[in-house]
Short mmCIF file of C-alpha atoms in Angstrom, two decimals:
data_model
loop_
_atom_site.label_atom_id
_atom_site.label_comp_id
_atom_site.label_asym_id
_atom_site.label_seq_id
_atom_site.Cartn_x
_atom_site.Cartn_y
_atom_site.Cartn_z
CA MET A 829 151.69 -48.80 215.17
CA ILE A 830 151.39 -48.19 211.43
CA ILE A 831 150.62 -51.17 209.18
CA ASN A 832 151.25 -50.81 205.45
CA LEU A 833 148.37 -52.41 203.54
CA SER A 834 149.87 -52.17 200.03
CA GLU A 835 151.35 -55.72 200.04
CA ILE A 836 148.01 -57.20 201.08
CA MET A 837 146.27 -55.20 198.33
CA LEU A 838 148.53 -56.77 195.64
CA VAL A 839 147.49 -60.41 196.25
CA PRO A 840 143.78 -61.26 195.77
CA ASP A 841 142.21 -63.31 198.59
CA LYS A 842 145.30 -62.82 200.77
CA VAL A 843 144.69 -63.13 204.52
CA GLU A 844 147.20 -61.58 206.91
CA ARG A 845 147.12 -62.07 210.68
CA ILE A 846 148.91 -59.44 212.73
CA THR A 847 149.35 -58.96 216.46
CA ALA A 848 149.63 -55.21 216.84
CA PRO A 849 150.63 -53.60 220.14
CA ILE A 850 148.58 -50.62 221.29
CA GLU A 851 150.99 -47.74 221.72
CA LEU A 852 148.54 -45.31 223.32
CA GLU A 853 149.90 -44.21 226.71
CA ASN A 854 146.43 -43.26 227.99
CA PHE A 855 142.96 -42.47 226.69
CA LYS A 856 142.14 -38.76 226.46
CA LEU A 857 138.54 -37.63 226.19
CA ARG A 858 137.88 -33.89 226.24
CA ARG A 859 139.83 -32.62 229.27
CA GLU A 860 140.00 -35.96 231.08
CA THR A 861 142.78 -38.53 230.87
CA TYR A 862 142.11 -42.19 231.69
CA GLU A 863 144.96 -44.57 232.44
CA PHE A 864 145.17 -48.11 231.07
CA LYS A 865 145.32 -50.84 233.70
CA VAL A 866 145.51 -53.61 231.05
CA LYS A 867 146.37 -53.04 227.40
CA ASN A 868 146.39 -56.29 225.41
CA PRO A 869 147.65 -56.21 221.82
CA LEU A 870 145.10 -56.04 219.01
CA GLU A 871 144.72 -59.33 217.15
CA LEU A 872 144.05 -58.29 213.53
CA THR A 873 142.97 -60.28 210.51
CA ILE A 874 143.18 -58.36 207.24
CA THR A 875 141.57 -59.97 204.19
CA ASN A 876 141.85 -58.79 200.58
CA LEU A 877 138.31 -59.03 199.16
CA GLY A 878 139.41 -58.00 195.67
CA LYS A 879 138.37 -54.92 193.68
CA LYS A 880 140.38 -52.64 196.01
CA LYS A 881 138.44 -53.75 199.11
CA LEU A 882 139.83 -54.95 202.42
CA LEU A 883 138.14 -56.48 205.44
CA ILE A 884 139.77 -55.56 208.74
CA GLU A 885 138.70 -57.61 211.73
CA GLY A 886 140.21 -57.55 215.18
CA SER A 887 139.65 -57.90 218.88
CA THR A 888 141.29 -57.04 222.17
CA ILE A 889 140.44 -56.51 225.80
CA ILE A 890 141.54 -53.39 227.62
CA VAL A 891 140.92 -52.14 231.14
CA LEU A 892 140.64 -48.41 231.82
CA MET A 893 140.66 -46.69 235.20
CA ILE A 894 137.50 -44.52 235.18
CA PRO A 895 136.32 -42.53 238.23
CA CYS A 896 133.01 -43.56 239.82
CA SER A 897 130.27 -41.08 238.92
CA ARG A 898 129.18 -40.87 242.58
CA CYS A 899 132.29 -41.07 244.81
CA LEU A 900 135.09 -40.37 242.28
CA GLU A 901 137.12 -43.47 243.28
CA ASP A 902 138.84 -45.16 240.30
CA VAL A 903 136.98 -48.18 238.93
CA GLU A 904 138.57 -50.84 236.72
CA THR A 905 136.37 -50.81 233.61
CA THR A 906 136.84 -53.63 231.10
CA LEU A 907 136.15 -52.90 227.44
CA ASP A 908 135.90 -55.82 225.03
CA ILE A 909 136.87 -54.24 221.71
CA SER A 910 135.66 -55.99 218.57
CA ILE A 911 136.34 -54.50 215.14
CA SER A 912 134.94 -55.34 211.72
CA LYS A 913 135.50 -52.75 209.00
CA GLU A 914 135.24 -53.09 205.23
CA ILE A 915 137.39 -50.54 203.46
CA ASP A 916 136.88 -49.67 199.81
CA PHE A 917 139.99 -47.99 198.40
CA GLY A 918 138.13 -47.49 195.10
CA LYS A 919 136.00 -44.70 196.59
CA THR A 920 137.06 -41.11 196.29
CA GLU A 921 137.39 -38.82 199.30
CA GLU A 922 134.15 -37.07 198.28
CA GLU A 923 132.25 -40.37 198.18
CA ARG A 924 133.51 -41.27 201.66
CA ILE A 925 132.44 -37.89 203.03
CA GLU A 926 129.03 -38.26 201.37
CA GLU A 927 128.52 -41.67 203.05
CA LEU A 928 129.77 -40.24 206.40
CA ASP A 929 132.56 -42.81 206.37
CA GLU A 930 135.05 -41.47 208.91
CA MET A 931 138.27 -43.36 208.23
CA ASN A 932 140.82 -41.18 210.02
CA TYR A 933 142.74 -44.38 210.80
CA ILE A 934 143.61 -44.89 207.10
CA ASN A 935 146.14 -42.59 205.44
CA GLY A 936 146.89 -43.67 201.88
CA TYR A 937 147.60 -47.41 202.30
CA ASP A 938 148.70 -47.10 205.94
CA LEU A 939 146.53 -48.32 208.82
CA ASP A 940 147.09 -46.47 212.12
CA VAL A 941 146.24 -49.05 214.79
CA ASP A 942 146.17 -46.51 217.63
CA LYS A 943 143.61 -44.29 215.86
CA LEU A 944 141.51 -47.36 215.06
CA VAL A 945 141.55 -48.49 218.70
CA TYR A 946 140.91 -44.94 219.97
CA GLY A 947 137.75 -44.72 217.85
CA GLU A 948 136.51 -48.07 219.12
CA ILE A 949 137.16 -47.11 222.77
CA LEU A 950 135.25 -43.89 222.12
CA ILE A 951 132.27 -45.88 220.83
CA ASP A 952 132.36 -48.38 223.73
CA PHE A 953 133.10 -45.79 226.45
CA PRO A 954 130.46 -46.07 229.22
CA MET A 955 128.24 -43.07 229.91
CA LYS A 956 128.25 -43.67 233.66
CA VAL A 957 130.49 -45.81 235.87
CA VAL A 958 129.70 -46.66 239.50
CA CYS A 959 131.92 -48.59 241.88
CA SER A 960 128.89 -50.44 243.31
CA ASP A 961 125.10 -50.21 243.10
CA ASP A 962 124.91 -49.00 246.71
CA CYS A 963 127.62 -46.32 246.40
CA LYS A 964 126.75 -43.42 248.72
CA GLY A 965 128.77 -40.81 246.83
CA ILE A 966 130.41 -37.78 248.41
CA CYS A 967 129.11 -35.17 250.86
CA ASN A 968 127.78 -32.06 249.12
CA VAL A 969 129.32 -29.82 251.80
CA CYS A 970 132.76 -31.20 252.74
CA GLY A 971 133.42 -33.67 249.88
CA LYS A 972 134.08 -36.70 252.13
CA ASN A 973 133.57 -40.12 250.55
CA LEU A 974 130.47 -41.38 252.37
CA ASN A 975 131.38 -45.01 251.60
CA LYS A 976 134.30 -44.64 254.05
CA GLY A 977 132.24 -43.15 256.88
CA THR A 978 129.92 -40.31 257.75
CA CYS A 979 130.79 -36.66 258.20
CA ASN A 980 129.55 -34.04 260.69
CA CYS A 981 127.89 -31.83 258.10
CA GLU A 982 124.23 -30.87 258.35
CA SER A 983 122.29 -33.57 256.55
CA THR A 984 119.26 -31.47 255.63
CA SER A 985 120.12 -29.73 252.42
CA LEU A 986 117.45 -27.67 250.77
CA ASP A 987 117.01 -27.13 247.09
CA PRO A 988 118.34 -23.61 246.35
CA ARG A 989 115.41 -23.03 243.99
CA MET A 990 113.10 -23.24 247.00
CA SER A 991 114.89 -20.47 248.94
CA ALA A 992 112.29 -17.85 247.94
CA ILE A 993 109.48 -19.96 249.42
CA LEU A 994 111.55 -20.58 252.57
CA ASP A 995 111.99 -16.80 252.94
CA ILE A 996 108.18 -16.35 252.77
CA PHE A 997 107.69 -18.92 255.53
CA ASN A 998 110.42 -17.38 257.72
CA ASN A 999 108.97 -13.86 257.30
CA SER A 1000 105.45 -15.01 258.21
CA LYS A 1001 106.56 -16.30 261.63
#
């Protein structure tokens, strides 16, 4: 959803409340695609601070389906998105670059809600997700989910870096 900010910029101290739907179909990160289980609209409050400055505040709760890092089963992961951005339209593009202000969600006086939400999901995205603390993962040999039962694979797996030492022991016998 694109929100035009020019009307808000015209009236000093104007406060606008907007419920903006999130139009992202899914969240793509590198080569992975994560589906939304819950996608609540973004509740935005946009305040004109005067002198070509706006305060954009908002919040939403979304739930993404992210695979467990151990067993690869999908886990419902809740992200509580909270946004507070002060935007100074008086700055030039060079000044924004110098301050490392990455505002790809603003184009002229248009606010792209999906790009804003995407950036916040990216910041809040968990580094590791596990379905439970005692998740057993998958078998290194056959790939069976060990939470659903055991497999018949050999359980003693040796570190491949130790194969040279194992060869020395086998040759000495």
